[in-house]
XYZ file of C-alpha atoms in Angstrom:
603
model
C -17.274 42.535 44.921
C -15.752 45.095 42.543
C -17.108 45.560 39.013
C -13.975 44.256 37.284
C -14.068 41.138 39.489
C -17.687 40.546 38.504
C -16.710 40.656 34.853
C -13.864 38.198 35.377
C -16.051 35.647 37.145
C -18.838 36.088 34.624
C -16.398 35.339 31.805
C -15.070 32.253 33.576
C -18.563 30.939 34.189
C -19.512 31.478 30.543
C -16.363 29.698 29.368
C -17.088 26.677 31.565
C -20.686 26.477 30.368
C -19.553 26.552 26.753
C -17.055 23.783 27.432
C -19.506 21.493 29.254
C -22.172 22.041 26.582
C -19.599 20.940 24.002
C -19.183 17.717 25.966
C -22.928 17.055 25.833
C -23.447 17.873 29.523
C -26.252 19.837 31.131
C -24.089 20.871 34.049
C -20.897 20.229 35.971
C -19.868 19.830 39.622
C -16.863 21.821 40.868
C -15.855 20.774 44.399
C -13.235 22.469 46.516
C -10.912 19.480 46.314
C -7.843 17.975 44.732
C -7.086 14.318 43.995
C -6.179 13.740 47.654
C -9.449 15.165 49.028
C -7.853 17.027 51.926
C -8.990 20.278 53.510
C -6.132 22.268 52.021
C -5.226 22.110 48.366
C -2.321 23.492 46.315
C -2.915 26.576 44.135
C -3.200 24.349 41.058
C -6.335 22.739 42.543
C -8.166 25.886 43.694
C -10.783 25.431 40.978
C -13.745 26.544 43.090
C -12.087 29.786 44.146
C -10.852 30.503 40.624
C -14.297 29.947 39.146
C -16.515 31.648 41.734
C -14.417 33.828 44.070
C -15.470 31.786 47.124
C -12.365 30.879 49.128
C -13.837 28.705 51.886
C -12.129 25.421 52.707
C -15.284 23.375 52.043
C -17.921 23.644 49.349
C -18.986 22.836 45.813
C -20.306 24.759 42.846
C -23.086 23.300 40.724
C -23.049 24.928 37.289
C -26.136 24.267 35.174
C -27.026 25.806 31.823
C -29.228 28.532 33.321
C -28.469 28.498 37.028
C -25.426 28.131 39.270
C -24.915 27.851 43.002
C -22.164 27.421 45.549
C -22.999 25.100 48.426
C -21.175 25.095 51.753
C -21.936 24.571 55.434
C -23.074 27.030 58.075
C -19.552 28.173 58.892
C -19.406 29.928 55.540
C -22.889 31.429 55.266
C -21.648 35.004 55.737
C -18.530 34.415 53.665
C -20.591 33.226 50.692
C -22.671 36.385 50.869
C -19.522 38.491 50.905
C -17.600 36.720 48.137
C -20.173 35.523 45.605
C -21.741 37.668 42.904
C -25.485 37.000 43.383
C -26.055 37.670 39.686
C -23.928 34.593 38.946
C -24.198 32.269 41.941
C -26.718 31.529 44.621
C -25.115 30.822 48.001
C -26.717 27.749 49.569
C -26.154 26.554 53.140
C -26.117 22.755 53.500
C -27.920 21.800 55.665
C -30.787 22.743 55.746
C -30.698 22.517 51.952
C -28.883 19.744 50.081
C -27.070 19.680 46.757
C -29.646 17.274 45.349
C -32.587 19.429 46.460
C -31.151 22.475 44.742
C -30.372 20.542 41.560
C -33.825 18.948 41.292
C -35.422 22.363 41.848
C -33.477 23.911 38.963
C -33.368 21.185 36.296
C -35.670 18.543 34.893
C -33.766 15.433 33.843
C -30.414 15.683 32.112
C -26.767 14.721 32.650
C -24.359 16.472 34.977
C -20.649 15.772 34.714
C -18.078 15.357 37.463
C -14.358 14.659 37.733
C -14.082 11.236 39.438
C -10.681 12.150 40.900
C -12.266 14.938 42.983
C -15.211 13.143 44.623
C -15.450 10.296 47.105
C -17.373 7.138 46.343
C -19.673 7.850 49.288
C -20.401 11.336 48.041
C -21.218 10.271 44.482
C -23.349 7.319 45.580
C -25.419 9.476 47.916
C -25.932 12.144 45.266
C -26.853 9.599 42.585
C -29.440 8.053 44.909
C -31.099 11.421 45.547
C -31.004 12.529 41.899
C -32.197 9.328 40.238
C -35.928 9.845 40.963
C -35.723 13.201 39.155
C -34.118 11.642 36.084
C -30.806 13.420 36.642
C -27.734 11.341 35.831
C -24.152 11.892 36.967
C -21.438 11.185 34.414
C -17.698 10.886 35.137
C -15.456 12.737 32.687
C -11.904 11.914 31.684
C -10.755 15.540 31.490
C -11.896 18.283 33.839
C -13.425 21.137 31.779
C -12.401 23.724 34.388
C -8.763 22.875 33.697
C -9.377 23.353 29.975
C -10.568 26.959 30.437
C -8.160 27.857 33.282
C -5.380 29.081 31.012
C -3.039 30.483 33.684
C -3.408 27.533 36.049
C -0.356 27.193 38.351
C 1.837 24.102 37.987
C 1.353 21.217 40.425
C 3.573 21.205 43.537
C 6.808 19.231 43.695
C 8.484 19.828 47.066
C 11.429 17.737 48.221
C 10.434 15.157 50.811
C 11.847 15.584 54.338
C 12.532 12.998 57.044
C 10.506 13.261 60.265
C 12.778 12.120 63.120
C 11.998 8.784 64.715
C 13.004 10.302 68.065
C 9.932 12.542 67.778
C 7.632 10.070 66.018
C 8.322 7.424 68.640
C 8.082 4.606 66.097
C 10.007 3.697 62.972
C 8.452 3.745 59.516
C 9.127 -0.006 59.315
C 7.131 -0.656 62.506
C 4.208 1.411 61.228
C 4.325 -0.258 57.822
C 4.177 -3.715 59.374
C 1.342 -2.684 61.712
C -0.749 -1.456 58.799
C 0.085 -4.575 56.773
C -1.067 -6.729 59.696
C -4.359 -4.805 59.835
C -4.878 -5.411 56.120
C -4.217 -9.121 56.606
C -6.585 -9.293 59.595
C -9.295 -7.664 57.477
C -8.801 -10.323 54.804
C -7.464 -7.924 52.203
C -4.750 -8.412 49.607
C -3.714 -4.762 49.716
C -5.015 -1.340 50.718
C -4.923 1.864 48.746
C -4.032 4.926 50.834
C -4.336 8.348 49.264
C -4.583 10.656 52.301
C -1.412 12.794 52.512
C -1.325 12.858 56.321
C -1.681 9.071 56.519
C 1.237 8.632 54.134
C 3.345 11.203 55.989
C 2.618 9.452 59.283
C 3.316 5.928 58.018
C 6.584 6.727 56.239
C 7.839 9.299 58.778
C 8.149 11.916 56.062
C 6.973 15.487 55.573
C 6.808 17.901 52.610
C 5.551 21.315 51.562
C 3.156 20.662 48.675
C 0.120 22.152 50.429
C -0.217 25.502 52.221
C 0.081 25.206 56.018
C 0.378 21.406 55.926
C 3.696 19.526 55.760
C 2.509 17.088 53.106
C 4.100 15.465 50.082
C 1.137 14.636 47.833
C 1.391 11.016 46.771
C -0.352 7.634 46.787
C 0.443 4.272 48.433
C -0.495 0.689 47.717
C 0.220 -1.298 50.876
C 0.173 -5.080 50.529
C -0.634 -7.497 53.328
C 2.924 -8.870 53.103
C 4.305 -5.434 54.070
C 5.418 -4.340 50.621
C 4.599 -0.805 49.488
C 4.364 0.902 46.107
C 4.823 4.642 46.713
C 3.709 6.759 43.751
C 5.856 9.871 43.822
C 8.457 11.455 41.540
C 11.777 9.782 42.420
C 13.601 13.111 42.112
C 11.616 14.394 45.087
C 12.903 11.737 47.494
C 16.465 12.164 48.854
C 18.707 9.092 48.951
C 18.764 9.243 52.755
C 15.000 8.654 52.889
C 15.172 5.914 50.227
C 17.781 4.181 52.370
C 15.773 4.592 55.592
C 12.645 3.117 54.034
C 14.506 0.168 52.551
C 13.640 -2.300 49.803
C 10.066 -3.031 50.973
C 9.107 0.494 49.856
C 9.285 0.717 46.079
C 9.141 4.202 44.553
C 7.030 4.284 41.380
C 6.377 7.148 38.981
C 2.902 8.731 39.395
C 2.477 8.343 35.628
C 2.429 4.578 36.193
C -0.422 4.715 38.711
C -3.185 3.669 36.341
C -1.292 0.646 35.019
C -0.135 -0.271 38.540
C -3.725 -0.288 39.762
C -4.579 -2.733 36.992
C -1.646 -4.909 38.023
C -2.555 -5.005 41.720
C -6.153 -5.744 40.736
C -4.987 -8.770 38.753
C -2.813 -9.916 41.684
C -5.770 -9.634 44.067
C -7.992 -11.633 41.725
C -5.397 -14.424 41.582
C -5.071 -14.372 45.374
C -8.876 -14.416 45.662
C -8.781 -11.527 48.099
C -10.334 -8.055 47.952
C -8.619 -4.706 47.755
C -9.391 -2.279 50.551
C -9.975 1.442 50.326
C -11.788 4.111 52.304
C -14.838 5.217 50.305
C -15.296 8.218 52.598
C -11.910 9.765 51.835
C -10.678 8.230 48.566
C -11.609 9.398 45.080
C -14.197 7.280 43.284
C -11.752 7.063 40.349
C -9.700 4.500 42.279
C -12.677 2.215 42.896
C -13.792 2.550 39.265
C -10.318 1.695 37.937
C -9.853 -1.316 40.223
C -13.328 -2.725 39.593
C -12.962 -2.270 35.829
C -9.854 -4.459 36.143
C -11.883 -7.229 37.781
C -10.944 -6.719 41.432
C -13.325 -7.001 44.352
C -13.104 -3.683 46.219
C -14.213 -3.452 49.842
C -14.755 -0.271 51.811
C -12.509 -0.199 54.879
C -11.680 2.913 56.939
C -8.157 4.246 56.384
C -6.069 1.965 58.660
C -3.712 4.831 59.564
C -6.343 7.133 61.052
C -6.727 5.633 64.520
C -3.066 4.829 65.266
C -2.092 8.275 63.968
C -4.629 9.931 66.272
C -3.171 8.199 69.353
C 0.076 10.075 69.828
C 3.094 8.169 71.114
C 4.730 9.252 74.403
C 7.494 10.850 72.325
C 4.962 12.787 70.256
C 3.179 13.914 73.410
C 6.458 15.240 74.814
C 7.090 17.136 71.576
C 3.530 18.513 71.636
C 3.949 19.860 75.160
C 7.280 21.421 74.187
C 5.949 23.267 71.136
C 3.044 24.607 73.169
C 5.461 26.153 75.623
C 7.272 27.799 72.730
C 4.008 28.877 71.128
C 2.860 30.164 74.510
C 5.905 32.435 74.675
C 5.040 33.876 71.262
C 1.394 34.311 72.286
C 2.337 36.112 75.513
C 4.519 38.556 73.584
C 1.769 39.044 71.022
C -1.050 39.527 73.530
C 1.000 42.102 75.459
C 1.707 43.970 72.226
C -1.953 43.770 71.232
C -3.086 44.996 74.647
C -0.887 48.084 74.317
C -1.416 48.897 70.639
C -5.040 48.002 69.808
C -6.505 50.607 72.160
C -4.809 53.350 70.110
C -7.093 52.676 67.147
C -4.280 52.390 64.596
C -4.202 48.631 63.989
C -5.848 46.692 61.178
C -6.765 43.014 61.025
C -3.969 42.287 58.554
C -1.557 44.187 60.783
C -2.529 41.900 63.656
C -1.940 38.845 61.452
C 1.510 40.086 60.453
C 2.495 40.919 64.015
C 1.532 37.476 65.331
C 3.462 35.789 62.515
C 6.466 37.906 63.446
C 6.389 36.872 67.099
C 6.177 33.197 66.138
C 8.970 33.585 63.573
C 11.351 34.443 66.408
C 11.455 30.692 67.088
C 13.894 29.098 64.605
C 11.822 25.897 64.447
C 8.597 27.630 63.400
C 8.024 26.514 59.799
C 4.646 28.045 58.907
C 1.225 28.930 60.231
C -1.021 25.881 60.552
C -3.834 27.727 58.731
C -4.630 31.247 57.600
C -4.872 33.359 60.741
C -8.349 34.624 61.563
C -8.212 38.124 63.045
C -11.825 39.244 63.047
C -12.717 42.652 64.432
C -16.305 43.353 65.496
C -18.723 41.881 62.922
C -15.932 40.107 61.044
C -15.365 38.004 64.160
C -18.833 36.520 63.625
C -17.658 34.972 60.323
C -16.394 31.652 61.667
C -13.647 31.136 59.068
C -13.043 34.790 58.264
C -9.820 35.848 56.563
C -8.894 39.493 56.154
C -8.241 40.590 52.579
C -7.392 43.945 51.072
C -11.124 44.434 50.469
C -12.324 43.427 53.953
C -9.388 44.484 56.162
C -10.930 46.467 59.019
C -9.361 49.064 61.272
C -9.612 48.200 64.962
C -11.298 51.196 66.546
C -12.414 50.608 70.145
C -14.612 49.612 71.787
C -15.294 46.076 70.613
C -14.097 42.480 70.473
C -11.221 41.081 68.433
C -11.223 37.340 67.767
C -7.812 35.879 66.870
C -7.734 32.222 65.814
C -4.270 31.072 64.787
C -1.791 28.241 64.878
C 1.720 27.312 63.882
C 3.623 24.424 62.395
C 6.821 23.813 64.318
C 9.344 21.192 63.241
C 8.022 18.844 65.931
C 4.398 19.821 66.468
C 1.252 21.711 65.494
C -0.617 24.363 67.492
C -4.096 25.906 67.265
C -5.371 28.582 69.650
C -8.162 31.151 69.731
C -8.368 34.133 72.049
C -11.087 36.766 72.113
C -9.788 40.107 73.367
C -11.614 43.189 74.615
C -10.413 46.417 73.038
C -11.828 49.205 75.145
C -14.803 48.639 77.427
C -16.925 45.611 76.456
C -20.696 45.727 76.792
C -22.483 43.716 79.506
C -23.903 41.473 76.763
C -20.431 40.725 75.419
C -19.185 39.830 78.901
C -22.168 37.626 79.685
C -21.888 35.694 76.425
C -18.104 35.387 76.756
C -18.580 33.928 80.227
C -21.104 31.422 78.916
C -18.568 30.307 76.301
C -15.905 30.082 79.005
C -18.171 27.907 81.159
C -18.568 25.525 78.223
C -14.826 25.497 77.632
C -14.118 24.670 81.282
C -16.817 21.975 81.310
C -14.854 20.076 78.658
C -11.377 20.868 79.990
C -12.171 19.758 83.548
C -14.094 16.621 82.612
C -13.162 13.245 84.129
C -14.892 10.413 82.320
C -14.901 6.633 81.820
C -13.311 4.934 78.834
C -15.799 4.338 76.056
C -17.224 7.842 75.778
C -17.342 9.611 72.422
C -17.223 13.250 71.380
C -20.952 13.156 70.637
C -21.681 12.279 74.247
C -19.821 15.220 75.764
C -20.485 17.942 73.159
C -23.601 19.026 75.051
C -21.469 20.078 78.034
C -19.852 22.849 75.988
C -23.236 24.194 74.856
C -25.317 23.944 78.014
C -24.711 27.453 79.359
C -25.377 28.945 75.917
C -28.533 26.875 75.516
C -29.774 28.221 78.856
C -29.767 31.669 77.230
C -31.226 30.471 73.911
C -27.840 30.654 72.157
C -25.633 28.168 70.260
C -22.881 27.920 67.644
C -22.903 26.253 64.212
C -19.651 24.303 64.379
C -18.190 21.380 66.269
C -16.651 21.889 69.688
C -13.409 20.120 68.831
C -11.375 18.473 66.081
C -8.334 16.225 66.026
C -4.891 17.784 65.589
C -1.764 16.152 64.173
C 1.838 16.160 65.346
C 3.481 18.399 62.737
C 0.701 17.308 60.432
C -2.795 18.592 59.698
C -4.349 21.017 62.165
C -7.674 19.339 61.313
C -7.019 15.624 61.660
C -9.564 12.859 61.152
C -10.001 10.220 63.820
C -11.457 12.092 66.780
C -13.584 15.124 67.534
C -16.169 16.683 69.812
C -19.436 17.352 68.004
C -22.952 15.929 67.647
C -21.535 13.665 64.898
C -18.366 12.387 66.603
C -18.682 8.635 67.154
C -15.051 7.665 67.841
C -14.252 6.721 71.433
C -11.559 8.735 73.165
C -8.237 6.981 73.655
C -5.057 8.024 75.472
C -2.758 10.237 73.420
C -5.441 11.809 71.246
C -4.932 15.542 70.673
C -8.152 17.539 70.272
C -9.243 21.159 70.217
C -11.678 22.546 72.802
C -13.328 25.561 71.160
C -16.908 26.537 71.974
C -18.021 29.929 70.695
C -20.820 32.371 70.067
C -21.328 34.654 67.053
C -23.637 37.648 66.777
C -23.927 38.484 63.097
C -22.712 41.957 62.260
C -21.577 42.649 65.821
C -18.914 40.330 67.260
C -17.600 36.798 67.574
C -16.434 34.909 70.661
C -14.356 31.736 70.720
C -12.007 30.284 73.340
C -9.783 27.485 72.046
C -7.103 25.357 73.678
C -5.730 21.971 72.631
C -6.217 19.060 75.004
C -4.547 15.638 75.285
C -6.417 12.550 76.475
C -4.594 10.710 79.252
C -5.411 8.011 81.805
C -6.271 8.986 85.390
C -7.048 5.914 87.453
C -10.193 3.814 87.199
C -13.939 4.274 87.571
C -15.330 2.541 90.654
C -18.265 0.885 88.912
C -17.451 -2.758 89.527
C -16.140 -3.182 85.986
C -12.811 -1.475 86.585
C -13.090 0.805 83.588
C -10.254 3.239 83.074
C -10.861 6.890 83.796
C -9.632 9.554 81.364
C -9.012 13.273 81.731
C -8.112 16.064 79.334
C -4.731 17.700 79.797
C -4.774 21.262 78.441
C -1.496 21.830 76.595
C -2.160 25.334 75.197
C -0.663 28.010 77.446
C -1.993 31.559 77.096
C -4.123 33.805 79.320
C -7.863 34.193 78.841
C -8.994 37.841 78.838
C -10.336 38.373 82.377
C -11.857 41.721 81.385
C -14.559 39.740 79.602
C -15.437 37.467 82.526
C -18.453 37.963 84.780
C -16.979 36.252 87.840
C -20.351 35.864 89.576
C -21.514 33.623 86.715
C -18.784 31.072 87.495
C -19.165 28.478 90.233
C -16.383 27.664 92.668
C -15.028 24.732 90.629
C -14.895 26.863 87.478
C -13.048 29.653 89.280
C -10.595 27.131 90.709
C -9.950 25.641 87.272
C -9.341 29.031 85.682
C -7.052 30.219 88.469
C -5.052 26.977 88.373
C -4.751 27.228 84.585
C -3.536 30.817 84.735
C -1.072 29.953 87.471
C 0.376 27.211 85.267
C 0.556 29.581 82.297
C 2.556 32.130 84.284
C 4.848 29.603 85.952
C 5.604 27.866 82.646
C 5.864 30.817 80.256
C 7.145 33.544 82.592
C 10.787 32.361 82.783
C 11.162 32.810 78.994
C 10.016 36.453 78.927
C 11.713 39.811 79.373
C 10.927 41.655 82.617
C 8.219 43.929 81.166
C 6.600 40.994 79.343
C 6.677 38.942 82.527
C 4.991 41.722 84.501
C 2.237 41.926 81.883
C 1.710 38.152 81.966
C 1.649 38.134 85.759
C -1.184 40.666 85.746
C -3.044 38.803 82.979
C -2.820 35.578 85.006
C -3.787 36.974 88.430
C -6.478 34.994 90.213
C -10.080 36.154 90.060
């Protein structure tokens, strides 16, 4: 961190401390979140980055009078060390530490403030429980003190809402609205509050551009059990065509009226003697506080859009396959270019990012990247969510490994792919560890399994070969992916914590990895669709599921130790590469096709 940057962050920290002290607080919590609690936030909500310099997509600063820390998970351990000034902030990995443990170790009693619009009910309740024995109280504040000292804060986003075609969605907004209303009624609720941008985009068949890399229009819904909806969004942002498509049951209400409208729906629910439903794990505690202060009974209920959104319709699945062919063409062009240019020693990480964006931009329907591309050379590849900046941008000088994790938002689908590429001659250790990661990837991709299994139950398959060598990785093996929505979608995953059963149509990443700090990173990622494949002969007639790999790009064979693969693994890889060439080859120029043919040759 440069000296002038240190001075800037020191001044910001001092200004916040002065402000919180003036409010009678002994500290303040600054999460990386906006009012919608999604992974990506608009520039106007990047409070954590502005205050501390840490740009990870998950984390929280705890600013006390004499101490301050930034907490995040293991993915960002190296990034915190790189971006934080240790004279100002301690970087804390959670777990093994917890926010409460750090706070109780650095303060004795006192009151710490928080913005109730930026924290979930679950999060605040858990923290209050852990802090209470130490005499530390949490206090909600009406005005965020960070905003008061952030004088050049960008304005909030206000993109124009777009229609997402029903021909791609596979279901009308009216059908989705009535399905969600029926779920609310079945759960005994009067209405549900939905604040997740991807849930709202899915239900109303709309998209926007309020958030980087995600086609969201930030807004809030109240969905009643009778099918009526109050949609809190600036009316000027919604074209007449969309107003007409949604019809009278969807009433557009100014966001400035949200507080009063919550009071009104609370009164209606009290009269109807029914509770209001909201998801305490993903909705700001401010909503629960406001509704309960108005007399309503509020019941925690998981977001009713999450599961139906995760199960892609046949039309969405067709669109997903199509965009992966198009993305595969861009990846083939990129990987050929990379193969020819990286060995010369003239490329930089940012140059790689720009080149990949350029290849994808050749497709007229490519709207954006689905996240900031990770091009990590050598030791930077070991930083799981690394992003090259002007300060960290490394020149690619062989030999070594380049990890490229990227994705795109097309008008009809979302992609996410990671390839690890050898530049020059890889070491035997690199090849052995790459092959272990590949074995884990194939173990998931080739799995045939009975209905009822969860991501937690199969995660071990991706790690077994690494565990045999005393190795592992500190992230999940897979996450849900939307259909022209969030690249990290709730509802399904593959990790030790994933409890949701797989269902047909779910789109998930398959991305085991290995990271040697300071040396290299390895990750192999494809997206997979869950589909039915007969039944299990167990007397119960359970359905059998398989994973269909939809990502189409060659895996670097120069990094594979073929003797470490068994016959079934070799057959899977050869069949996959054959499909890549047969599907992508017809869209390439002759020299590109020859390169892809060689990259996809059987081992």
